[in-house]
Amino acid sequence: MDKIEFDELVYSSMNHLVINQDNIAFFLQVLKETDNRDFWLILPLELCKTGDKRLVPILAELLEDSRTVNYRGNFLTALAEYDYSEYIDLLVKLLNDNWEVRNKAADMLVRIQDNLSIEKKSNLKDKILNSLNSMDEKCSFLCDVCGELDIEV
């Protein structure tokens, strides 16, 4: 059996996956260690159903992992089911990710805003303003490049 056949077999068996207290540690480790994108799509949501809080730091780690760039949506969906208030910096960082991730991160920030202390809200505001300033600099730079290339914007 070659790798493609194996991956297809694994993916089809994921529909029959049963995660319980006897095997959850194994599946948490699989999620943490795997490079299999099918696992990244399915395991976060299945593990989330267990309510096991050991999933939270694994999700946060995977959200920052460059290998998961196009697979972060389900990680955020799963993280949203837990207390993610200690991951505000990560959510702000994800506001610069792809459309799905940006929107999920923004929704998650809005959802917890009333539970944040004044200090945390102030820090959140500063981080978002810094991000906006960085985007403004990038836009200005790209407009200058367009001008040098005689491209109308």
PDB file of C-alpha atoms in Angstrom:
ATOM      1  CA  MET A   1       0.000   0.000   0.000  1.00  0.00           C
ATOM      2  CA  ASP A   2       1.485   3.327  -1.013  1.00  0.00           C
ATOM      3  CA  LYS A   3       1.187   6.583   0.953  1.00  0.00           C
ATOM      4  CA  ILE A   4      -1.748   7.902  -1.096  1.00  0.00           C
ATOM      5  CA  GLU A   5      -3.747   4.707  -0.577  1.00  0.00           C
ATOM      6  CA  PHE A   6      -2.893   4.756   3.128  1.00  0.00           C
ATOM      7  CA  ASP A   7      -3.966   8.402   3.494  1.00  0.00           C
ATOM      8  CA  GLU A   8      -7.248   7.699   1.688  1.00  0.00           C
ATOM      9  CA  LEU A   9      -7.904   4.734   3.980  1.00  0.00           C
ATOM     10  CA  VAL A  10      -7.124   6.828   7.059  1.00  0.00           C
ATOM     11  CA  TYR A  11      -9.386   9.650   5.881  1.00  0.00           C
ATOM     12  CA  SER A  12     -12.323   7.334   5.162  1.00  0.00           C
ATOM     13  CA  SER A  13     -11.918   5.685   8.571  1.00  0.00           C
ATOM     14  CA  MET A  14     -12.074   9.098  10.280  1.00  0.00           C
ATOM     15  CA  ASN A  15     -15.840   9.098   9.739  1.00  0.00           C
ATOM     16  CA  HIS A  16     -16.051   6.200  12.173  1.00  0.00           C
ATOM     17  CA  LEU A  17     -13.700   7.661  14.738  1.00  0.00           C
ATOM     18  CA  VAL A  18     -14.611   7.130  18.384  1.00  0.00           C
ATOM     19  CA  ILE A  19     -12.705   9.259  20.874  1.00  0.00           C
ATOM     20  CA  ASN A  20     -13.176   8.499  24.550  1.00  0.00           C
ATOM     21  CA  GLN A  21     -11.277   8.784  27.825  1.00  0.00           C
ATOM     22  CA  ASP A  22      -9.361   5.590  27.053  1.00  0.00           C
ATOM     23  CA  ASN A  23      -7.848   6.882  23.816  1.00  0.00           C
ATOM     24  CA  ILE A  24      -8.019  10.679  23.962  1.00  0.00           C
ATOM     25  CA  ALA A  25      -4.356  11.083  24.993  1.00  0.00           C
ATOM     26  CA  PHE A  26      -3.376   9.132  21.887  1.00  0.00           C
ATOM     27  CA  PHE A  27      -5.473  11.331  19.575  1.00  0.00           C
ATOM     28  CA  LEU A  28      -4.208  14.523  21.224  1.00  0.00           C
ATOM     29  CA  GLN A  29      -0.672  13.335  20.509  1.00  0.00           C
ATOM     30  CA  VAL A  30      -1.590  12.429  16.919  1.00  0.00           C
ATOM     31  CA  LEU A  31      -2.989  15.919  16.353  1.00  0.00           C
ATOM     32  CA  LYS A  32       0.101  17.506  17.861  1.00  0.00           C
ATOM     33  CA  GLU A  33       2.594  15.412  15.880  1.00  0.00           C
ATOM     34  CA  THR A  34       0.928  14.748  12.533  1.00  0.00           C
ATOM     35  CA  ASP A  35       1.565  16.380   9.193  1.00  0.00           C
ATOM     36  CA  ASN A  36      -1.553  14.732   7.786  1.00  0.00           C
ATOM     37  CA  ARG A  37      -3.899  17.486   6.655  1.00  0.00           C
ATOM     38  CA  ASP A  38      -6.922  15.195   6.868  1.00  0.00           C
ATOM     39  CA  PHE A  39      -6.238  14.834  10.569  1.00  0.00           C
ATOM     40  CA  TRP A  40      -5.962  18.637  10.844  1.00  0.00           C
ATOM     41  CA  LEU A  41      -9.405  18.965   9.282  1.00  0.00           C
ATOM     42  CA  ILE A  42     -11.191  16.347  11.378  1.00  0.00           C
ATOM     43  CA  LEU A  43      -9.405  15.784  14.693  1.00  0.00           C
ATOM     44  CA  PRO A  44      -9.758  19.290  16.184  1.00  0.00           C
ATOM     45  CA  LEU A  45     -13.538  19.164  15.858  1.00  0.00           C
ATOM     46  CA  GLU A  46     -13.802  15.587  17.104  1.00  0.00           C
ATOM     47  CA  LEU A  47     -11.485  16.220  20.058  1.00  0.00           C
ATOM     48  CA  CYS A  48     -13.389  19.391  20.893  1.00  0.00           C
ATOM     49  CA  LYS A  49     -16.537  17.340  21.430  1.00  0.00           C
ATOM     50  CA  THR A  50     -14.846  15.688  24.429  1.00  0.00           C
ATOM     51  CA  GLY A  51     -14.414  18.982  26.293  1.00  0.00           C
ATOM     52  CA  ASP A  52     -10.876  17.936  27.258  1.00  0.00           C
ATOM     53  CA  LYS A  53      -8.933  21.095  28.085  1.00  0.00           C
ATOM     54  CA  ARG A  54      -5.617  19.501  27.124  1.00  0.00           C
ATOM     55  CA  LEU A  55      -6.637  20.303  23.550  1.00  0.00           C
ATOM     56  CA  VAL A  56      -6.376  24.081  24.048  1.00  0.00           C
ATOM     57  CA  PRO A  57      -2.570  24.520  24.150  1.00  0.00           C
ATOM     58  CA  ILE A  58      -2.206  22.066  21.268  1.00  0.00           C
ATOM     59  CA  LEU A  59      -4.613  24.137  19.169  1.00  0.00           C
ATOM     60  CA  ALA A  60      -2.735  27.337  20.064  1.00  0.00           C
ATOM     61  CA  GLU A  61       0.567  25.729  19.095  1.00  0.00           C
ATOM     62  CA  LEU A  62      -0.832  24.494  15.783  1.00  0.00           C
ATOM     63  CA  LEU A  63      -2.330  27.907  15.004  1.00  0.00           C
ATOM     64  CA  GLU A  64       1.193  29.334  15.108  1.00  0.00           C
ATOM     65  CA  ASP A  65       2.753  26.476  13.160  1.00  0.00           C
ATOM     66  CA  SER A  66       3.665  27.488   9.597  1.00  0.00           C
ATOM     67  CA  ARG A  67       2.681  24.015   8.326  1.00  0.00           C
ATOM     68  CA  THR A  68      -0.990  24.677   9.149  1.00  0.00           C
ATOM     69  CA  VAL A  69      -1.419  27.922   7.222  1.00  0.00           C
ATOM     70  CA  ASN A  70      -4.323  26.706   5.082  1.00  0.00           C
ATOM     71  CA  TYR A  71      -5.907  24.520   7.780  1.00  0.00           C
ATOM     72  CA  ARG A  72      -6.412  26.878  10.703  1.00  0.00           C
ATOM     73  CA  GLY A  73     -10.177  27.361  10.443  1.00  0.00           C
ATOM     74  CA  ASN A  74     -11.074  24.153  12.266  1.00  0.00           C
ATOM     75  CA  PHE A  75      -8.431  24.817  14.914  1.00  0.00           C
ATOM     76  CA  LEU A  76     -10.163  28.131  15.677  1.00  0.00           C
ATOM     77  CA  THR A  77     -13.618  26.565  15.581  1.00  0.00           C
ATOM     78  CA  ALA A  78     -12.483  24.053  18.199  1.00  0.00           C
ATOM     79  CA  LEU A  79     -10.658  26.671  20.298  1.00  0.00           C
ATOM     80  CA  ALA A  80     -13.796  28.838  20.373  1.00  0.00           C
ATOM     81  CA  GLU A  81     -15.514  26.155  22.461  1.00  0.00           C
ATOM     82  CA  TYR A  82     -13.068  26.686  25.330  1.00  0.00           C
ATOM     83  CA  ASP A  83     -11.810  29.575  27.448  1.00  0.00           C
ATOM     84  CA  TYR A  84      -9.370  31.167  25.019  1.00  0.00           C
ATOM     85  CA  SER A  85      -8.919  34.462  26.884  1.00  0.00           C
ATOM     86  CA  GLU A  86      -5.203  33.837  27.444  1.00  0.00           C
ATOM     87  CA  TYR A  87      -4.700  33.630  23.680  1.00  0.00           C
ATOM     88  CA  ILE A  88      -5.741  37.198  22.797  1.00  0.00           C
ATOM     89  CA  ASP A  89      -2.305  37.976  21.338  1.00  0.00           C
ATOM     90  CA  LEU A  90      -2.595  34.950  19.066  1.00  0.00           C
ATOM     91  CA  LEU A  91      -6.086  35.989  17.935  1.00  0.00           C
ATOM     92  CA  VAL A  92      -4.856  39.496  17.130  1.00  0.00           C
ATOM     93  CA  LYS A  93      -1.988  37.992  15.132  1.00  0.00           C
ATOM     94  CA  LEU A  94      -4.502  35.844  13.234  1.00  0.00           C
ATOM     95  CA  LEU A  95      -6.405  38.974  12.154  1.00  0.00           C
ATOM     96  CA  ASN A  96      -3.760  39.145   9.410  1.00  0.00           C
ATOM     97  CA  ASP A  97      -4.337  35.567   8.220  1.00  0.00           C
ATOM     98  CA  ASN A  98      -6.624  34.364   5.407  1.00  0.00           C
ATOM     99  CA  TRP A  99     -10.270  35.444   5.164  1.00  0.00           C
ATOM    100  CA  GLU A 100     -11.772  32.538   7.138  1.00  0.00           C
ATOM    101  CA  VAL A 101      -9.232  32.734   9.940  1.00  0.00           C
ATOM    102  CA  ARG A 102      -9.424  36.553  10.144  1.00  0.00           C
ATOM    103  CA  ASN A 103     -13.181  36.434  10.511  1.00  0.00           C
ATOM    104  CA  LYS A 104     -13.182  33.647  13.088  1.00  0.00           C
ATOM    105  CA  ALA A 105     -10.477  35.379  15.140  1.00  0.00           C
ATOM    106  CA  ALA A 106     -12.414  38.663  15.012  1.00  0.00           C
ATOM    107  CA  ASP A 107     -15.633  36.935  16.071  1.00  0.00           C
ATOM    108  CA  MET A 108     -13.837  35.293  18.972  1.00  0.00           C
ATOM    109  CA  LEU A 109     -12.398  38.623  20.129  1.00  0.00           C
ATOM    110  CA  VAL A 110     -15.805  40.281  19.942  1.00  0.00           C
ATOM    111  CA  ARG A 111     -17.364  37.397  21.857  1.00  0.00           C
ATOM    112  CA  ILE A 112     -15.066  37.804  24.867  1.00  0.00           C
ATOM    113  CA  GLN A 113     -14.701  41.573  24.944  1.00  0.00           C
ATOM    114  CA  ASP A 114     -17.169  42.026  27.811  1.00  0.00           C
ATOM    115  CA  ASN A 115     -15.185  39.583  29.957  1.00  0.00           C
ATOM    116  CA  LEU A 116     -11.884  41.405  29.546  1.00  0.00           C
ATOM    117  CA  SER A 117     -10.439  43.632  32.223  1.00  0.00           C
ATOM    118  CA  ILE A 118      -9.886  47.298  31.383  1.00  0.00           C
ATOM    119  CA  GLU A 119      -6.162  46.584  31.169  1.00  0.00           C
ATOM    120  CA  LYS A 120      -6.650  43.677  28.745  1.00  0.00           C
ATOM    121  CA  LYS A 121      -9.024  45.757  26.606  1.00  0.00           C
ATOM    122  CA  SER A 122      -6.441  48.525  26.487  1.00  0.00           C
ATOM    123  CA  ASN A 123      -3.727  46.038  25.481  1.00  0.00           C
ATOM    124  CA  LEU A 124      -6.039  44.601  22.821  1.00  0.00           C
ATOM    125  CA  LYS A 125      -6.723  48.075  21.460  1.00  0.00           C
ATOM    126  CA  ASP A 126      -2.976  48.834  21.327  1.00  0.00           C
ATOM    127  CA  LYS A 127      -2.217  45.599  19.508  1.00  0.00           C
ATOM    128  CA  ILE A 128      -4.940  46.202  16.927  1.00  0.00           C
ATOM    129  CA  LEU A 129      -3.802  49.793  16.399  1.00  0.00           C
ATOM    130  CA  ASN A 130      -0.210  48.583  15.928  1.00  0.00           C
ATOM    131  CA  SER A 131      -1.461  46.080  13.388  1.00  0.00           C
ATOM    132  CA  LEU A 132      -3.374  48.834  11.575  1.00  0.00           C
ATOM    133  CA  ASN A 133      -0.285  51.055  11.537  1.00  0.00           C
ATOM    134  CA  SER A 134       1.738  48.199  10.063  1.00  0.00           C
ATOM    135  CA  MET A 135      -0.896  47.701   7.354  1.00  0.00           C
ATOM    136  CA  ASP A 136      -0.923  51.422   6.642  1.00  0.00           C
ATOM    137  CA  GLU A 137       2.848  51.347   6.138  1.00  0.00           C
ATOM    138  CA  LYS A 138       2.522  48.374   3.783  1.00  0.00           C
ATOM    139  CA  CYS A 139      -0.250  50.081   1.794  1.00  0.00           C
ATOM    140  CA  SER A 140       1.791  53.251   1.525  1.00  0.00           C
ATOM    141  CA  PHE A 141       4.824  51.286   0.363  1.00  0.00           C
ATOM    142  CA  LEU A 142       2.801  49.384  -2.254  1.00  0.00           C
ATOM    143  CA  CYS A 143       1.248  52.630  -3.516  1.00  0.00           C
ATOM    144  CA  ASP A 144       4.764  54.049  -3.913  1.00  0.00           C
ATOM    145  CA  VAL A 145       5.825  50.934  -5.837  1.00  0.00           C
ATOM    146  CA  CYS A 146       2.767  51.257  -8.081  1.00  0.00           C
ATOM    147  CA  GLY A 147       3.699  54.869  -8.746  1.00  0.00           C
ATOM    148  CA  GLU A 148       7.245  53.866  -9.686  1.00  0.00           C
ATOM    149  CA  LEU A 149       5.816  51.227 -12.026  1.00  0.00           C
ATOM    150  CA  ASP A 150       3.301  53.670 -13.544  1.00  0.00           C
ATOM    151  CA  ILE A 151       0.402  51.571 -12.272  1.00  0.00           C
ATOM    152  CA  GLU A 152      -2.735  53.533 -11.466  1.00  0.00           C
ATOM    153  CA  VAL A 153      -4.380  52.717  -8.142  1.00  0.00           C
TER     154      VAL A 153
END
